[in-house]
mmCIF file of C-alpha atoms in Angstrom:
data_model
loop_
_atom_site.group_PDB
_atom_site.id
_atom_site.type_symbol
_atom_site.label_atom_id
_atom_site.label_comp_id
_atom_site.label_asym_id
_atom_site.label_seq_id
_atom_site.Cartn_x
_atom_site.Cartn_y
_atom_site.Cartn_z
ATOM 1 C CA MET A 1 40.732 1.638 -1.712
ATOM 2 C CA GLN A 2 38.449 3.483 0.637
ATOM 3 C CA ALA A 3 35.612 1.590 2.313
ATOM 4 C CA LEU A 4 32.059 2.475 1.364
ATOM 5 C CA LYS A 5 29.960 4.481 3.769
ATOM 6 C CA PRO A 6 27.514 2.395 5.813
ATOM 7 C CA VAL A 7 24.567 4.506 4.640
ATOM 8 C CA PHE A 8 25.390 3.744 1.007
ATOM 9 C CA VAL A 9 25.783 0.034 1.728
ATOM 10 C CA LEU A 10 22.466 -0.104 3.587
ATOM 11 C CA THR A 11 20.658 1.822 0.848
ATOM 12 C CA ALA A 12 22.111 -0.394 -1.873
ATOM 13 C CA ARG A 13 21.154 -3.488 0.109
ATOM 14 C CA LEU A 14 17.587 -2.217 0.672
ATOM 15 C CA ILE A 15 17.081 -1.393 -2.994
ATOM 16 C CA GLY A 16 18.648 -4.681 -4.002
ATOM 17 C CA ALA A 17 16.512 -6.620 -1.540
ATOM 18 C CA ILE A 18 13.223 -5.005 -2.520
ATOM 19 C CA ALA A 19 13.605 -4.500 -6.282
ATOM 20 C CA GLY A 20 16.039 -7.327 -6.892
ATOM 21 C CA GLY A 21 14.051 -9.651 -4.674
ATOM 22 C CA TYR A 22 10.952 -8.846 -6.687
ATOM 23 C CA ALA A 23 12.766 -9.573 -9.953
ATOM 24 C CA ILE A 24 14.257 -12.822 -8.662
ATOM 25 C CA THR A 25 10.892 -13.951 -7.298
ATOM 26 C CA ALA A 26 9.092 -13.034 -10.518
ATOM 27 C CA ALA A 27 11.595 -14.996 -12.601
ATOM 28 C CA LEU A 28 11.275 -18.028 -10.330
ATOM 29 C CA MET A 29 7.467 -17.806 -10.366
ATOM 30 C CA LEU A 30 7.486 -17.641 -14.148
ATOM 31 C CA LEU A 31 9.755 -20.661 -14.327
ATOM 32 C CA ILE A 32 7.676 -22.637 -11.800
ATOM 33 C CA SER A 33 4.484 -21.829 -13.686
ATOM 34 C CA ARG A 34 5.948 -22.948 -17.011
ATOM 35 C CA LEU A 35 7.367 -26.161 -15.534
ATOM 36 C CA ALA A 36 4.123 -27.023 -13.772
ATOM 37 C CA HIS A 37 2.180 -26.481 -16.984
ATOM 38 C CA LEU A 38 4.637 -28.660 -18.892
ATOM 39 C CA ALA A 39 4.258 -31.331 -16.195
ATOM 40 C CA GLY A 40 0.550 -31.570 -16.941
ATOM 41 C CA ALA A 41 -1.103 -29.048 -14.640
ATOM 42 C CA THR A 42 -3.771 -26.784 -16.045
ATOM 43 C CA ARG A 43 -2.752 -23.174 -16.592
ATOM 44 C CA SER A 44 -4.803 -21.951 -13.662
ATOM 45 C CA ASP A 45 -3.332 -24.566 -11.335
ATOM 46 C CA ALA A 46 0.191 -23.772 -12.528
ATOM 47 C CA VAL A 47 -0.330 -20.068 -11.910
ATOM 48 C CA MET A 48 -1.880 -20.699 -8.489
ATOM 49 C CA LEU A 49 1.067 -22.890 -7.499
ATOM 50 C CA SER A 50 3.605 -20.299 -8.590
ATOM 51 C CA VAL A 51 1.761 -17.472 -6.818
ATOM 52 C CA LEU A 52 1.546 -19.386 -3.555
ATOM 53 C CA LEU A 53 5.209 -20.345 -3.736
ATOM 54 C CA GLY A 54 6.079 -16.763 -4.677
ATOM 55 C CA PHE A 55 5.170 -15.484 -1.214
ATOM 56 C CA VAL A 56 7.581 -17.932 0.383
ATOM 57 C CA LEU A 57 10.276 -17.299 -2.226
ATOM 58 C CA TYR A 58 10.139 -13.526 -1.765
ATOM 59 C CA GLY A 59 10.631 -13.924 1.980
ATOM 60 C CA VAL A 60 13.571 -16.262 1.417
ATOM 61 C CA VAL A 61 15.157 -13.870 -1.076
ATOM 62 C CA LEU A 62 14.751 -10.929 1.317
ATOM 63 C CA ILE A 63 16.429 -12.847 4.122
ATOM 64 C CA TRP A 64 19.197 -13.958 1.760
ATOM 65 C CA ALA A 65 19.728 -10.365 0.558
ATOM 66 C CA PHE A 66 20.588 -9.250 4.056
ATOM 67 C CA SER A 67 22.678 -12.299 4.901
ATOM 68 C CA VAL A 68 25.195 -12.117 2.036
ATOM 69 C CA ARG A 69 28.407 -10.338 2.931
ATOM 70 C CA ARG A 70 28.960 -8.592 -0.377
ATOM 71 C CA LEU A 71 26.536 -6.771 -2.645
ATOM 72 C CA ALA A 72 27.870 -8.277 -5.882
ATOM 73 C CA PRO A 73 25.992 -11.612 -5.629
ATOM 74 C CA LEU A 74 22.741 -9.796 -4.839
ATOM 75 C CA TRP A 75 22.976 -7.386 -7.744
ATOM 76 C CA GLY A 76 24.367 -10.049 -10.091
ATOM 77 C CA LEU A 77 21.500 -12.427 -9.415
ATOM 78 C CA SER A 78 19.023 -9.561 -9.745
ATOM 79 C CA ALA A 79 20.420 -8.669 -13.171
ATOM 80 C CA LEU A 80 20.337 -12.324 -14.196
ATOM 81 C CA ALA A 81 16.700 -12.534 -13.092
ATOM 82 C CA VAL A 82 15.779 -9.522 -15.228
ATOM 83 C CA VAL A 83 17.430 -11.164 -18.253
ATOM 84 C CA ALA A 84 15.623 -14.439 -17.488
ATOM 85 C CA ILE A 85 12.281 -12.639 -17.310
ATOM 86 C CA ALA A 86 12.965 -10.988 -20.661
ATOM 87 C CA LEU A 87 13.829 -14.316 -22.250
ATOM 88 C CA LEU A 88 10.990 -16.322 -20.683
ATOM 89 C CA THR A 89 8.279 -13.821 -21.597
ATOM 90 C CA ARG A 90 9.168 -13.928 -25.295
ATOM 91 C CA ALA A 91 7.665 -17.379 -25.801
#
């Protein structure tokens, strides 16, 4: 099997880091907000907590996206995050 071109790998990693990182962060923020509200926080406090943690989480996800060796975990987790968002926003 022929190796992928470096330009394709970099482009796929950039798109995965930016769009996938956004999806992963959004899913985690949604989960944090729901858990904080269930733990007794008011809705506004739960949302504020998840937003503040979202900035840190997005940075961590971006760093992780460029540190993984293969693209499959990045894209797999991004797809899982999109499914989680779809399921969590139903309720």
